[in-house]
Each structure stands twice: as structure tokens, then as C-alpha cells.
Amino acid sequence: MADVAEKAGVSRALVSIIFRNQAGAGRETRERVLRVADEIGYRPDSAARLLARGRSRTLGVMFAVHQTFHTDLITGIYPEAERLGYDVLLSGSTQGRSEAKAVEALLSHRCEAVILLGPDAQPGYLGELGQRTVTVSVSRRVPQAHVDFVHSAEGKGVRQAMDHLVELGHRRIVHIDGGRGPGSAERRRAYRAAMRRHGLEAEARVIPGRHTEESGVETGRLLLAERDGGRPLPTAVLAGNDRCAMGLLMSLTRAGIEVPRDLSVVGYDDSHLSHLMPIGLTTVRQDAALMAEHAVRFAVERLENGELPPREAVLDPKLVVRGTSGPAPAE
């Protein structure tokens, strides 16, 4: 700002007035100052101005780098934050970078609130974080933690998927578990409940897994090895999420299994990748845009009113039927 003032032949205070768009400078002087600023590449440091007033107006978002559904959530977070006058800072967790480290990076950059996408942290850590700063957890609910929650009705989504498969005549329906991934426990319970409700409890089988393509590939290899050993393939598989479903599809198609003629596959999330496959993935859609909007609004509202009690938004999922589910094969 001092450089602009010197080159334009005015005071630094006048430059500040012009960049704050306040009265006190003539039209010719204003145009000269703006022209000089453009020539030397000066831009006002909005972050510094906000910090001087004790605010950063920045929301930190912690996400898992390899989770495609988190990309969809982030796509929805940006416009809602901008609409409410906030910037967004991202910090990713990877195999070599813990969620805690990703969160601490956000806090060190003076983010006023943090939005955690599918956090895998221990409940105690979430509770402690909620005491330190405004925190919103997306896709994972931890009772008693002083944070706001946004998630879909996992049980309702699984029921829709299971009803769809049973209506198609499927009986041997296997579920690939998501391990400690967000929503996994709820989806696992809902699968078992649906099998009981349809009188298929004896056929229920949960295969341990993760929310990764590798987990789907490994499950495909397991099922094929069991088939070669005399155990029939299931007629349908409900995967823990879309990534797991895609890995399973790759494993099956390489072995000559035709989907859905020989075996139906259903995912969960309806991430953007589910639309890009040669055969569209039948999956349970979580409304990423609406989840993102709720998360941003929860964070901003709590920043403006810290006395609000913890809140929870539960959104309805919807089964999206595409090409990977069909009638059960004739026995």
C-alpha cells in the first residue's frame, strides 16, 4: 500500500480509503491510485484486514484425499460458504497424514470453524475438538460430542437397496462391510435387519472390508475362490460404498462374471464416479450438495451464536437404479 501511495503521489491513508471504497477521494485521484495498483500488481490483503478485526471468516474442511464422495461434498461447500461471506481452506488426510494433523493445520491457519468429512477419529478426540472450536461432522455421528452432525438416514438407504434386490428375486445377498468407515456400523445393522425382515437370516453374510477399491477387489477374489471350492456365488452384493463396489466389479468382470446377469452389485453414495463407468452403478444416493449446505450453515450459525445446543441434520437417501442390478439368475 505504501508503494502504491508513493508512486501515485498520495498518502497511504488515502490509498486505504480508496481500497475500502469509502468517500474522501476525488474521481481522478481514485482512478490514478487504482491504475498504479494494477500496474505494480497490488491486491488488498483481505485476510490481513479480517485478522486485524479478530476474524478470519474462513471455514476449514478436513477430507480424505482418496474418498471420491468427499470431492462431491467439497463441490457443494464452496458456493454455500461464498454465499454466506466465508472463504474455505482445505486440509487432506492420507495414509501418511493423520486426521488430527490435517485439523491442526486448519486451526494454525486461523480457521474459525472446521467441517470434518467422514472423520475416523476416536469419539474422545471429536468431543475435545468440539470444545476447542466450532466443529461439524459430516457422515459420522458421535453421541455426546459437542459438535453438530450432518448425515443421511443410513438405515433407510440400505432398506431401499435390500427391498430392490429382494423384489428382483435375490436371496443370497452378501454385504461388504466398510470397517470403521463413516456410516458402516449403521449400514451393517440395517443389512442384517433387512435380511431378517425378508426371512433370509440364514443367508445373511457380512464380509469384512473397507471403503476402498482394493477391498472390493479382494472380496471379488474371495468369492471366486470359494466358487472354485464348491460354494456358490451370491446372487447379489451390497457394497459398503461406491469405491468398494467398483473394485468388486473390476474383479468380477476380469474373471468373466457378467453383471448383472450372473450377479448384481449395489453401491452406496452415488459419487460422481458411479456415472462414469461403462455400465452405470446401481447405488444409494446421498445428497452431497444438501449435506454440504447444512454443514456450512451449521458452522456459520454457531459462529454467530455459540450458545446453540448441538444440532443434527438427517437427510433422506434415495436408491438410484442403473445397470448393475437385475433379476436373480435362475438356479
mmCIF file of C-alpha atoms in Angstrom:
data_model
loop_
_atom_site.group_PDB
_atom_site.id
_atom_site.type_symbol
_atom_site.label_atom_id
_atom_site.label_comp_id
_atom_site.label_asym_id
_atom_site.label_seq_id
_atom_site.Cartn_x
_atom_site.Cartn_y
_atom_site.Cartn_z
ATOM 1 C CA MET A 1 0.000 0.000 0.000
ATOM 2 C CA ALA A 2 2.934 2.306 0.766
ATOM 3 C CA ASP A 3 4.385 1.552 -2.693
ATOM 4 C CA VAL A 4 1.086 2.479 -4.349
ATOM 5 C CA ALA A 5 0.887 5.706 -2.343
ATOM 6 C CA GLU A 6 4.437 6.735 -3.263
ATOM 7 C CA LYS A 7 4.031 6.065 -6.977
ATOM 8 C CA ALA A 8 0.577 7.734 -7.119
ATOM 9 C CA GLY A 9 1.783 10.745 -5.116
ATOM 10 C CA VAL A 10 -0.815 10.428 -2.354
ATOM 11 C CA SER A 11 -0.852 9.411 1.298
ATOM 12 C CA ARG A 12 -1.075 5.805 2.455
ATOM 13 C CA ALA A 13 -4.257 6.697 4.340
ATOM 14 C CA LEU A 14 -5.875 7.872 1.099
ATOM 15 C CA VAL A 15 -4.941 4.624 -0.629
ATOM 16 C CA SER A 16 -6.613 2.745 2.245
ATOM 17 C CA ILE A 17 -9.765 4.862 1.859
ATOM 18 C CA ILE A 18 -9.912 4.130 -1.870
ATOM 19 C CA PHE A 19 -9.492 0.388 -1.472
ATOM 20 C CA ARG A 20 -12.191 0.331 1.199
ATOM 21 C CA ASN A 21 -14.423 2.179 -1.294
ATOM 22 C CA GLN A 22 -15.100 4.989 1.177
ATOM 23 C CA ALA A 23 -15.747 8.650 0.458
ATOM 24 C CA GLY A 24 -12.821 11.097 0.646
ATOM 25 C CA ALA A 25 -11.060 10.821 -2.716
ATOM 26 C CA GLY A 26 -11.861 12.529 -5.990
ATOM 27 C CA ARG A 27 -12.662 10.566 -9.132
ATOM 28 C CA GLU A 28 -9.376 11.418 -10.849
ATOM 29 C CA THR A 29 -7.297 10.523 -7.773
ATOM 30 C CA ARG A 30 -9.229 7.280 -7.285
ATOM 31 C CA GLU A 31 -8.653 6.252 -10.898
ATOM 32 C CA ARG A 32 -4.933 7.127 -10.668
ATOM 33 C CA VAL A 33 -4.472 5.052 -7.491
ATOM 34 C CA LEU A 34 -6.301 2.057 -8.954
ATOM 35 C CA ARG A 35 -4.269 2.310 -12.172
ATOM 36 C CA VAL A 36 -0.989 2.364 -10.226
ATOM 37 C CA ALA A 37 -2.095 -0.585 -8.105
ATOM 38 C CA ASP A 38 -2.876 -2.545 -11.257
ATOM 39 C CA GLU A 39 0.488 -1.649 -12.812
ATOM 40 C CA ILE A 40 2.523 -2.912 -9.860
ATOM 41 C CA GLY A 41 0.256 -5.903 -9.219
ATOM 42 C CA TYR A 42 -1.021 -4.820 -5.796
ATOM 43 C CA ARG A 43 -4.089 -6.521 -4.327
ATOM 44 C CA PRO A 44 -5.589 -5.727 -0.903
ATOM 45 C CA ASP A 45 -4.893 -8.460 1.645
ATOM 46 C CA SER A 46 -8.434 -9.237 2.785
ATOM 47 C CA ALA A 47 -7.197 -11.928 5.194
ATOM 48 C CA ALA A 48 -4.935 -9.442 6.954
ATOM 49 C CA ARG A 49 -7.798 -6.938 7.266
ATOM 50 C CA LEU A 50 -10.077 -9.557 8.775
ATOM 51 C CA LEU A 51 -7.432 -10.748 11.220
ATOM 52 C CA ALA A 52 -6.865 -7.175 12.315
ATOM 53 C CA ARG A 53 -10.530 -7.156 13.304
ATOM 54 C CA GLY A 54 -10.166 -10.528 15.082
ATOM 55 C CA ARG A 55 -11.914 -12.579 12.350
ATOM 56 C CA SER A 56 -10.651 -14.732 9.515
ATOM 57 C CA ARG A 57 -14.092 -15.625 8.083
ATOM 58 C CA THR A 58 -12.550 -18.884 6.915
ATOM 59 C CA LEU A 59 -14.018 -22.362 7.278
ATOM 60 C CA GLY A 60 -11.553 -25.252 7.404
ATOM 61 C CA VAL A 61 -12.525 -28.517 5.734
ATOM 62 C CA MET A 62 -10.791 -31.789 6.618
ATOM 63 C CA PHE A 63 -11.258 -34.508 3.998
ATOM 64 C CA ALA A 64 -9.812 -37.866 2.997
ATOM 65 C CA VAL A 65 -7.831 -37.381 -0.200
ATOM 66 C CA HIS A 66 -8.875 -40.668 -1.809
ATOM 67 C CA GLN A 67 -12.603 -40.552 -0.993
ATOM 68 C CA THR A 68 -14.476 -39.555 -4.138
ATOM 69 C CA PHE A 69 -17.648 -38.670 -2.221
ATOM 70 C CA HIS A 70 -15.675 -36.068 -0.268
ATOM 71 C CA THR A 71 -14.930 -34.359 -3.587
ATOM 72 C CA ASP A 72 -18.669 -34.102 -4.192
ATOM 73 C CA LEU A 73 -19.180 -32.623 -0.717
ATOM 74 C CA ILE A 74 -16.413 -30.054 -1.222
ATOM 75 C CA THR A 75 -18.003 -29.025 -4.525
ATOM 76 C CA GLY A 76 -21.129 -28.122 -2.564
ATOM 77 C CA ILE A 77 -19.310 -26.455 0.331
ATOM 78 C CA TYR A 78 -17.658 -23.719 -1.747
ATOM 79 C CA PRO A 79 -20.771 -21.968 -3.131
ATOM 80 C CA GLU A 80 -22.636 -22.051 0.193
ATOM 81 C CA ALA A 81 -19.628 -20.647 2.058
ATOM 82 C CA GLU A 82 -19.208 -17.911 -0.542
ATOM 83 C CA ARG A 83 -22.900 -17.053 -0.309
ATOM 84 C CA LEU A 84 -22.528 -16.545 3.444
ATOM 85 C CA GLY A 85 -19.340 -14.486 3.096
ATOM 86 C CA TYR A 86 -16.760 -17.097 4.092
ATOM 87 C CA ASP A 87 -13.637 -18.488 2.456
ATOM 88 C CA VAL A 88 -12.766 -22.193 2.515
ATOM 89 C CA LEU A 89 -9.426 -23.780 3.359
ATOM 90 C CA LEU A 90 -8.881 -27.497 2.655
ATOM 91 C CA SER A 91 -6.613 -29.914 4.514
ATOM 92 C CA GLY A 92 -6.398 -33.552 3.449
ATOM 93 C CA SER A 93 -5.711 -36.721 5.396
ATOM 94 C CA THR A 94 -3.798 -39.505 3.689
ATOM 95 C CA GLN A 95 -2.181 -42.761 4.700
ATOM 96 C CA GLY A 96 0.827 -40.798 5.922
ATOM 97 C CA ARG A 97 -1.012 -37.769 7.294
ATOM 98 C CA SER A 98 -3.444 -38.247 10.149
ATOM 99 C CA GLU A 99 -6.789 -36.514 10.524
ATOM 100 C CA ALA A 100 -5.502 -34.799 13.673
ATOM 101 C CA LYS A 101 -2.573 -33.326 11.756
ATOM 102 C CA ALA A 102 -4.905 -32.165 8.982
ATOM 103 C CA VAL A 103 -7.175 -30.474 11.534
ATOM 104 C CA GLU A 104 -4.289 -28.814 13.394
ATOM 105 C CA ALA A 105 -3.091 -27.332 10.105
ATOM 106 C CA LEU A 106 -6.511 -25.728 9.634
ATOM 107 C CA LEU A 107 -6.503 -24.292 13.136
ATOM 108 C CA SER A 108 -2.962 -22.961 12.736
ATOM 109 C CA HIS A 109 -4.198 -21.009 9.707
ATOM 110 C CA ARG A 110 -6.831 -19.342 11.922
ATOM 111 C CA CYS A 111 -9.905 -21.111 10.538
ATOM 112 C CA GLU A 112 -12.870 -20.071 12.655
ATOM 113 C CA ALA A 113 -14.620 -23.445 12.326
ATOM 114 C CA VAL A 114 -13.803 -26.897 10.996
ATOM 115 C CA ILE A 115 -16.004 -29.180 8.921
ATOM 116 C CA LEU A 116 -14.918 -32.807 9.110
ATOM 117 C CA LEU A 117 -15.865 -35.011 6.161
ATOM 118 C CA GLY A 118 -16.303 -38.631 7.242
ATOM 119 C CA PRO A 119 -13.977 -38.386 10.251
ATOM 120 C CA ASP A 120 -12.455 -41.629 11.510
ATOM 121 C CA ALA A 121 -11.176 -40.155 14.780
ATOM 122 C CA GLN A 122 -11.941 -41.525 18.217
ATOM 123 C CA PRO A 123 -15.083 -40.098 19.890
ATOM 124 C CA GLY A 124 -12.966 -38.537 22.628
ATOM 125 C CA TYR A 125 -10.962 -36.540 20.095
ATOM 126 C CA LEU A 126 -14.126 -35.226 18.417
ATOM 127 C CA GLY A 127 -15.538 -34.220 21.770
ATOM 128 C CA GLU A 128 -12.340 -32.396 22.700
ATOM 129 C CA LEU A 129 -12.190 -30.668 19.305
ATOM 130 C CA GLY A 130 -15.773 -29.502 19.733
ATOM 131 C CA GLN A 131 -14.734 -27.776 22.961
ATOM 132 C CA ARG A 132 -11.819 -26.024 21.247
ATOM 133 C CA THR A 133 -13.570 -24.720 18.156
ATOM 134 C CA VAL A 134 -16.813 -24.802 16.202
ATOM 135 C CA THR A 135 -16.967 -28.279 14.655
ATOM 136 C CA VAL A 136 -19.326 -30.006 12.226
ATOM 137 C CA SER A 137 -19.059 -33.729 11.493
ATOM 138 C CA VAL A 138 -20.407 -34.911 8.142
ATOM 139 C CA SER A 139 -21.391 -38.570 7.590
ATOM 140 C CA ARG A 140 -20.434 -39.658 11.095
ATOM 141 C CA ARG A 141 -22.439 -39.247 14.287
ATOM 142 C CA VAL A 142 -20.812 -39.479 17.719
ATOM 143 C CA PRO A 143 -23.300 -39.185 20.598
ATOM 144 C CA GLN A 144 -22.397 -36.814 23.424
ATOM 145 C CA ALA A 145 -19.721 -34.998 21.434
ATOM 146 C CA HIS A 146 -20.295 -31.220 21.466
ATOM 147 C CA VAL A 147 -20.361 -30.921 17.677
ATOM 148 C CA ASP A 148 -23.032 -30.581 15.006
ATOM 149 C CA PHE A 149 -23.802 -33.564 12.773
ATOM 150 C CA VAL A 150 -24.939 -33.908 9.168
ATOM 151 C CA HIS A 151 -25.587 -37.366 7.759
ATOM 152 C CA SER A 152 -28.056 -39.370 5.721
ATOM 153 C CA ALA A 153 -30.510 -41.894 7.149
ATOM 154 C CA GLU A 154 -28.211 -44.861 6.533
ATOM 155 C CA GLY A 155 -30.777 -47.465 7.571
ATOM 156 C CA LYS A 156 -33.381 -46.097 5.188
ATOM 157 C CA GLY A 157 -30.932 -46.198 2.283
ATOM 158 C CA VAL A 158 -29.943 -49.805 2.959
ATOM 159 C CA ARG A 159 -33.600 -50.838 3.275
ATOM 160 C CA GLN A 160 -34.320 -49.364 -0.149
ATOM 161 C CA ALA A 161 -31.401 -51.263 -1.681
ATOM 162 C CA MET A 162 -32.342 -54.536 0.006
ATOM 163 C CA ASP A 163 -36.018 -54.267 -0.928
ATOM 164 C CA HIS A 164 -34.976 -53.641 -4.519
ATOM 165 C CA LEU A 165 -32.791 -56.761 -4.609
ATOM 166 C CA VAL A 166 -35.397 -58.981 -2.920
ATOM 167 C CA GLU A 167 -38.059 -57.790 -5.370
ATOM 168 C CA LEU A 168 -35.720 -58.910 -8.166
ATOM 169 C CA GLY A 169 -35.708 -62.396 -6.651
ATOM 170 C CA HIS A 170 -32.358 -62.309 -4.857
ATOM 171 C CA ARG A 171 -31.903 -64.429 -1.746
ATOM 172 C CA ARG A 172 -28.151 -64.929 -1.390
ATOM 173 C CA ILE A 173 -27.284 -61.299 -0.738
ATOM 174 C CA VAL A 174 -23.848 -60.557 0.738
ATOM 175 C CA HIS A 175 -22.802 -57.291 2.363
ATOM 176 C CA ILE A 176 -19.218 -55.988 2.189
ATOM 177 C CA ASP A 177 -18.609 -54.133 5.421
ATOM 178 C CA GLY A 178 -16.950 -50.707 5.461
ATOM 179 C CA GLY A 179 -14.892 -51.363 8.578
ATOM 180 C CA ARG A 180 -14.586 -48.214 10.672
ATOM 181 C CA GLY A 181 -15.619 -46.000 7.775
ATOM 182 C CA PRO A 182 -18.393 -43.409 8.245
ATOM 183 C CA GLY A 183 -21.855 -44.960 8.244
ATOM 184 C CA SER A 184 -20.507 -48.510 8.192
ATOM 185 C CA ALA A 185 -21.970 -49.653 11.515
ATOM 186 C CA GLU A 186 -25.407 -48.299 10.616
ATOM 187 C CA ARG A 187 -25.329 -49.910 7.154
ATOM 188 C CA ARG A 188 -24.230 -53.232 8.622
ATOM 189 C CA ARG A 189 -27.052 -53.223 11.169
ATOM 190 C CA ALA A 190 -29.599 -52.237 8.533
ATOM 191 C CA TYR A 191 -28.447 -55.062 6.225
ATOM 192 C CA ARG A 192 -28.879 -57.676 8.934
ATOM 193 C CA ALA A 193 -32.267 -56.249 9.911
ATOM 194 C CA ALA A 194 -33.417 -56.342 6.277
ATOM 195 C CA MET A 195 -32.338 -59.961 5.867
ATOM 196 C CA ARG A 196 -34.330 -60.870 8.989
ATOM 197 C CA ARG A 197 -37.350 -58.902 7.806
ATOM 198 C CA HIS A 198 -37.357 -60.762 4.488
ATOM 199 C CA GLY A 199 -36.928 -64.166 6.161
ATOM 200 C CA LEU A 200 -33.384 -64.516 4.816
ATOM 201 C CA GLU A 201 -31.479 -64.505 8.098
ATOM 202 C CA ALA A 202 -29.939 -67.908 7.327
ATOM 203 C CA GLU A 203 -28.426 -66.449 4.131
ATOM 204 C CA ALA A 204 -27.024 -63.302 5.778
ATOM 205 C CA ARG A 205 -23.279 -62.835 5.393
ATOM 206 C CA VAL A 206 -21.116 -59.814 6.197
ATOM 207 C CA ILE A 207 -17.632 -59.844 4.680
ATOM 208 C CA PRO A 208 -15.132 -57.554 6.458
ATOM 209 C CA GLY A 209 -13.933 -54.767 4.194
ATOM 210 C CA ARG A 210 -13.085 -51.102 3.827
ATOM 211 C CA HIS A 211 -14.285 -48.138 1.809
ATOM 212 C CA THR A 212 -11.672 -48.693 -0.902
ATOM 213 C CA GLU A 213 -11.427 -50.207 -4.369
ATOM 214 C CA GLU A 214 -8.832 -52.656 -3.048
ATOM 215 C CA SER A 215 -11.381 -54.028 -0.593
ATOM 216 C CA GLY A 216 -13.804 -54.704 -3.438
ATOM 217 C CA VAL A 217 -11.111 -56.419 -5.485
ATOM 218 C CA GLU A 218 -10.139 -58.602 -2.507
ATOM 219 C CA THR A 219 -13.763 -59.581 -1.907
ATOM 220 C CA GLY A 220 -14.179 -60.489 -5.557
ATOM 221 C CA ARG A 221 -11.153 -62.771 -5.371
ATOM 222 C CA LEU A 222 -12.512 -64.357 -2.190
ATOM 223 C CA LEU A 223 -15.912 -65.081 -3.725
ATOM 224 C CA LEU A 224 -14.337 -66.522 -6.870
ATOM 225 C CA ALA A 225 -12.008 -68.750 -4.835
ATOM 226 C CA GLU A 226 -14.980 -70.012 -2.830
ATOM 227 C CA ARG A 227 -16.858 -70.736 -6.045
ATOM 228 C CA ASP A 228 -13.925 -72.775 -7.310
ATOM 229 C CA GLY A 229 -14.042 -74.654 -4.000
ATOM 230 C CA GLY A 230 -17.703 -75.562 -4.470
ATOM 231 C CA ARG A 231 -19.502 -72.714 -2.674
ATOM 232 C CA PRO A 232 -21.990 -70.948 -4.960
ATOM 233 C CA LEU A 233 -21.572 -67.258 -5.678
ATOM 234 C CA PRO A 234 -24.049 -64.908 -4.031
ATOM 235 C CA THR A 235 -26.642 -63.590 -6.455
ATOM 236 C CA ALA A 236 -26.191 -60.022 -5.210
ATOM 237 C CA VAL A 237 -23.693 -57.938 -3.234
ATOM 238 C CA LEU A 238 -24.398 -54.745 -1.318
ATOM 239 C CA ALA A 239 -21.048 -52.956 -1.096
ATOM 240 C CA GLY A 240 -20.084 -50.587 1.721
ATOM 241 C CA ASN A 241 -19.692 -47.690 -0.716
ATOM 242 C CA ASP A 242 -19.238 -46.949 -4.425
ATOM 243 C CA ARG A 243 -15.451 -47.326 -4.384
ATOM 244 C CA CYS A 244 -15.731 -50.813 -2.915
ATOM 245 C CA ALA A 245 -18.448 -51.680 -5.457
ATOM 246 C CA MET A 246 -16.222 -50.555 -8.335
ATOM 247 C CA GLY A 247 -13.326 -52.698 -7.135
ATOM 248 C CA LEU A 248 -15.673 -55.666 -6.900
ATOM 249 C CA LEU A 249 -16.929 -55.058 -10.437
ATOM 250 C CA MET A 250 -13.376 -54.954 -11.780
ATOM 251 C CA SER A 251 -12.524 -58.229 -10.079
ATOM 252 C CA LEU A 252 -15.669 -59.986 -11.299
ATOM 253 C CA THR A 253 -15.547 -58.805 -14.903
ATOM 254 C CA ARG A 254 -11.913 -59.839 -15.250
ATOM 255 C CA ALA A 255 -12.976 -63.342 -14.225
ATOM 256 C CA GLY A 256 -15.738 -63.444 -16.836
ATOM 257 C CA ILE A 257 -18.646 -62.867 -14.444
ATOM 258 C CA GLU A 258 -21.356 -60.880 -16.206
ATOM 259 C CA VAL A 259 -23.036 -58.157 -14.143
ATOM 260 C CA PRO A 260 -25.983 -58.173 -13.622
ATOM 261 C CA ARG A 261 -26.765 -61.434 -15.447
ATOM 262 C CA ASP A 262 -24.692 -63.597 -13.092
ATOM 263 C CA LEU A 263 -24.507 -61.310 -10.055
ATOM 264 C CA SER A 264 -25.964 -57.917 -9.115
ATOM 265 C CA VAL A 265 -23.939 -55.194 -7.372
ATOM 266 C CA VAL A 266 -25.228 -52.193 -5.427
ATOM 267 C CA GLY A 267 -23.062 -49.401 -4.031
ATOM 268 C CA TYR A 268 -23.626 -46.538 -1.614
ATOM 269 C CA ASP A 269 -23.024 -42.760 -2.017
ATOM 270 C CA ASP A 270 -23.772 -42.123 -5.720
ATOM 271 C CA SER A 271 -20.403 -40.396 -6.023
ATOM 272 C CA HIS A 272 -19.601 -38.795 -9.376
ATOM 273 C CA LEU A 273 -17.548 -41.826 -10.452
ATOM 274 C CA SER A 274 -20.649 -44.038 -10.410
ATOM 275 C CA HIS A 275 -21.857 -42.245 -13.553
ATOM 276 C CA LEU A 276 -18.618 -42.710 -15.483
ATOM 277 C CA MET A 277 -18.499 -46.493 -15.715
ATOM 278 C CA PRO A 278 -19.365 -48.349 -18.951
ATOM 279 C CA ILE A 279 -22.277 -49.861 -17.027
ATOM 280 C CA GLY A 280 -23.893 -47.445 -14.582
ATOM 281 C CA LEU A 281 -23.714 -48.426 -10.918
ATOM 282 C CA THR A 282 -26.928 -49.007 -9.003
ATOM 283 C CA THR A 283 -26.330 -47.180 -5.735
ATOM 284 C CA VAL A 284 -27.891 -45.338 -2.819
ATOM 285 C CA ARG A 285 -27.656 -41.614 -3.394
ATOM 286 C CA GLN A 286 -26.617 -39.286 -0.604
ATOM 287 C CA ASP A 287 -27.423 -35.674 -1.493
ATOM 288 C CA ALA A 288 -23.908 -34.235 -1.317
ATOM 289 C CA ALA A 289 -24.998 -30.695 -2.196
ATOM 290 C CA LEU A 290 -27.647 -30.590 0.531
ATOM 291 C CA MET A 291 -25.306 -32.166 3.092
ATOM 292 C CA ALA A 292 -22.693 -29.533 2.247
ATOM 293 C CA GLU A 293 -25.207 -26.694 2.632
ATOM 294 C CA HIS A 294 -26.302 -27.940 6.045
ATOM 295 C CA ALA A 295 -22.706 -28.318 7.213
ATOM 296 C CA VAL A 296 -21.741 -24.781 6.211
ATOM 297 C CA ARG A 297 -24.894 -23.265 7.695
ATOM 298 C CA PHE A 298 -24.416 -25.145 10.966
ATOM 299 C CA ALA A 299 -20.852 -23.831 11.236
ATOM 300 C CA VAL A 300 -21.773 -20.233 10.421
ATOM 301 C CA GLU A 301 -24.814 -20.190 12.697
ATOM 302 C CA ARG A 302 -22.768 -21.480 15.626
ATOM 303 C CA LEU A 303 -20.084 -18.853 14.978
ATOM 304 C CA GLU A 304 -22.792 -16.218 15.253
ATOM 305 C CA ASN A 305 -24.467 -17.843 18.270
ATOM 306 C CA GLY A 306 -22.149 -20.009 20.364
ATOM 307 C CA GLU A 307 -24.955 -20.816 22.817
ATOM 308 C CA LEU A 308 -26.792 -23.075 20.361
ATOM 309 C CA PRO A 309 -27.136 -26.693 21.528
ATOM 310 C CA PRO A 310 -25.616 -29.442 19.329
ATOM 311 C CA ARG A 311 -27.768 -29.974 16.255
ATOM 312 C CA GLU A 312 -28.257 -32.820 13.821
ATOM 313 C CA ALA A 313 -29.474 -32.885 10.217
ATOM 314 C CA VAL A 314 -30.594 -36.294 8.923
ATOM 315 C CA LEU A 315 -31.214 -36.321 5.183
ATOM 316 C CA ASP A 316 -33.162 -38.894 3.199
ATOM 317 C CA PRO A 317 -31.137 -41.062 0.794
ATOM 318 C CA LYS A 318 -32.580 -42.381 -2.449
ATOM 319 C CA LEU A 319 -31.897 -45.575 -4.375
ATOM 320 C CA VAL A 320 -30.723 -44.904 -7.940
ATOM 321 C CA VAL A 321 -31.250 -47.953 -10.163
ATOM 322 C CA ARG A 322 -28.834 -48.281 -13.055
ATOM 323 C CA GLY A 323 -27.246 -51.166 -14.898
ATOM 324 C CA THR A 324 -25.549 -53.289 -12.219
ATOM 325 C CA SER A 325 -28.715 -54.752 -10.704
ATOM 326 C CA GLY A 326 -31.095 -57.166 -12.388
ATOM 327 C CA PRO A 327 -33.184 -60.284 -11.775
ATOM 328 C CA ALA A 328 -31.587 -63.070 -9.788
ATOM 329 C CA PRO A 329 -30.138 -65.802 -12.046
ATOM 330 C CA ALA A 330 -32.136 -68.993 -12.337
ATOM 331 C CA GLU A 331 -30.823 -71.706 -10.010
#
